[in-house]
Short mmCIF file of C-alpha atoms in Angstrom, two decimals:
data_model
loop_
_atom_site.label_atom_id
_atom_site.label_comp_id
_atom_site.label_asym_id
_atom_site.label_seq_id
_atom_site.Cartn_x
_atom_site.Cartn_y
_atom_site.Cartn_z
CA GLY A 1 16.44 5.92 0.03
CA ASP A 2 14.07 5.02 2.84
CA ILE A 3 12.06 2.35 4.13
CA VAL A 4 8.67 2.16 4.32
CA LEU A 5 6.45 -0.50 6.22
CA VAL A 6 2.85 -1.41 5.77
CA ALA A 7 0.82 -3.64 7.88
CA ALA A 8 -3.02 -4.68 8.51
CA ASP A 9 -3.47 -5.81 12.23
CA GLN A 10 -6.04 -8.51 13.32
CA GLN A 11 -8.95 -5.70 13.14
CA HIS A 12 -8.36 -5.02 9.78
CA PHE A 13 -6.55 -1.46 10.74
CA LEU A 14 -4.08 -0.58 8.24
CA GLN A 15 -0.80 1.11 9.47
CA PHE A 16 2.37 2.34 8.11
CA ASN A 17 5.76 3.22 9.76
CA ALA A 18 8.70 4.98 7.61
CA GLN A 19 12.29 5.22 8.37
CA TRP A 20 13.54 8.63 8.69
CA ASP A 21 17.22 7.87 8.97
CA ALA A 22 19.16 4.57 8.27
CA TYR A 23 22.20 5.11 10.14
CA THR A 24 20.39 6.13 12.91
CA GLN A 25 17.84 3.97 12.93
CA ASN A 26 15.09 6.60 13.49
CA TRP A 27 11.42 5.54 12.57
CA SER A 28 8.42 7.92 12.43
CA GLY A 29 6.53 5.11 14.70
CA TRP A 30 3.49 2.91 13.29
CA ARG A 31 0.50 5.12 12.06
CA ASP A 32 -3.36 4.17 11.29
CA PHE A 33 -3.88 5.28 7.99
CA GLY A 34 -6.99 3.17 6.73
CA ALA A 35 -9.01 0.28 7.35
CA SER A 36 -10.38 -2.60 5.79
CA LEU A 37 -13.40 -4.58 5.92
CA ARG A 38 -11.84 -8.02 5.09
CA SER A 39 -8.32 -9.84 5.26
CA THR A 40 -6.02 -8.38 2.92
CA ARG A 41 -2.61 -8.81 0.93
CA LEU A 42 -0.71 -5.84 0.70
CA THR A 43 1.81 -4.65 -1.45
CA LEU A 44 3.75 -1.42 -2.07
CA ASN A 45 5.65 0.01 -4.90
CA TYR A 46 6.10 3.60 -6.63
CA ASN A 47 3.92 5.98 -8.74
CA ALA A 48 5.90 7.28 -11.66
CA ASP A 49 5.87 10.61 -9.65
CA GLY A 50 7.58 9.08 -6.72
CA ARG A 51 4.47 8.60 -4.77
CA LEU A 52 4.27 5.31 -3.17
CA ALA A 53 1.37 3.37 -4.23
CA LEU A 54 -0.36 0.67 -1.84
CA PHE A 55 -2.38 -2.17 -3.36
CA SER A 56 -4.47 -4.37 -1.28
CA LEU A 57 -6.03 -7.77 -2.49
CA ALA A 58 -9.20 -8.05 -0.57
CA LEU A 59 -9.93 -11.68 0.34
CA MET A 60 -13.61 -12.26 0.08
CA PRO A 61 -15.38 -15.12 1.95
CA ASP A 62 -17.18 -16.07 -1.54
CA GLY A 63 -13.82 -16.14 -3.48
CA THR A 64 -14.63 -12.76 -5.29
CA ASN A 65 -11.24 -11.21 -4.09
CA GLY A 66 -10.85 -7.72 -5.45
CA LEU A 67 -7.72 -5.38 -5.93
CA TRP A 68 -8.05 -1.66 -4.43
CA THR A 69 -5.31 1.02 -4.53
CA ILE A 70 -4.74 4.32 -2.65
CA ASN A 71 -1.49 6.42 -2.86
CA GLN A 72 0.48 9.08 -0.92
CA MET A 73 -0.57 12.45 -0.96
CA GLY A 74 3.04 13.33 -1.85
CA VAL A 75 6.34 12.17 -2.36
CA ASP A 76 7.77 11.13 1.35
CA SER A 77 4.46 12.19 2.52
CA SER A 78 3.02 10.51 6.10
CA GLU A 79 -0.78 11.43 4.67
CA TRP A 80 -2.70 9.08 2.07
CA GLU A 81 -5.61 9.60 -0.09
CA TYR A 82 -8.87 9.34 2.11
CA ASN A 83 -10.54 6.93 -0.79
CA TRP A 84 -9.53 3.52 -2.17
CA THR A 85 -9.83 2.74 -5.74
CA SER A 86 -11.48 -0.47 -6.87
CA LEU A 87 -9.17 -2.09 -9.88
CA THR A 88 -11.27 -5.09 -10.01
CA ASP A 89 -13.44 -7.30 -8.52
CA ASN A 90 -12.73 -10.29 -10.76
CA ASN A 91 -12.00 -13.44 -8.79
CA LEU A 92 -8.30 -12.46 -8.16
CA LYS A 93 -6.06 -14.95 -6.53
CA GLN A 94 -2.95 -13.64 -6.26
CA ILE A 95 -1.09 -10.31 -7.40
CA VAL A 96 2.42 -9.28 -8.16
CA VAL A 97 3.21 -5.50 -8.68
CA VAL A 98 6.37 -3.98 -9.90
CA ARG A 99 7.53 -0.95 -11.32
CA ASP A 100 8.29 -0.71 -15.47
CA LEU A 101 11.78 0.80 -15.64
CA THR A 102 11.75 0.55 -19.26
CA PRO A 103 13.03 3.56 -20.53
CA PRO A 104 10.45 6.13 -22.51
CA VAL A 105 10.50 5.77 -26.53
#
């Protein structure tokens, strides 16, 4: 599979860079695809349908850190959903995202 990098710069702009070919080390180049109003901790994983899901732990000054998510528009797409979905604003300190590979019953 390919490698996808996601990063937030000092102005809180979100960018991604996708590896197109591992052998030739061909990359898409950094592209802006969103912004955050606050500092954030980012993590990626795959949805069940194969699209990437980006999770953002927004670090709020008052400690009420919230968890948000946004998804790729399609598998291997360079486009992302326009709006973030809030999962919680319930004082989170840390998140871990792992894909459940348990076979269906």
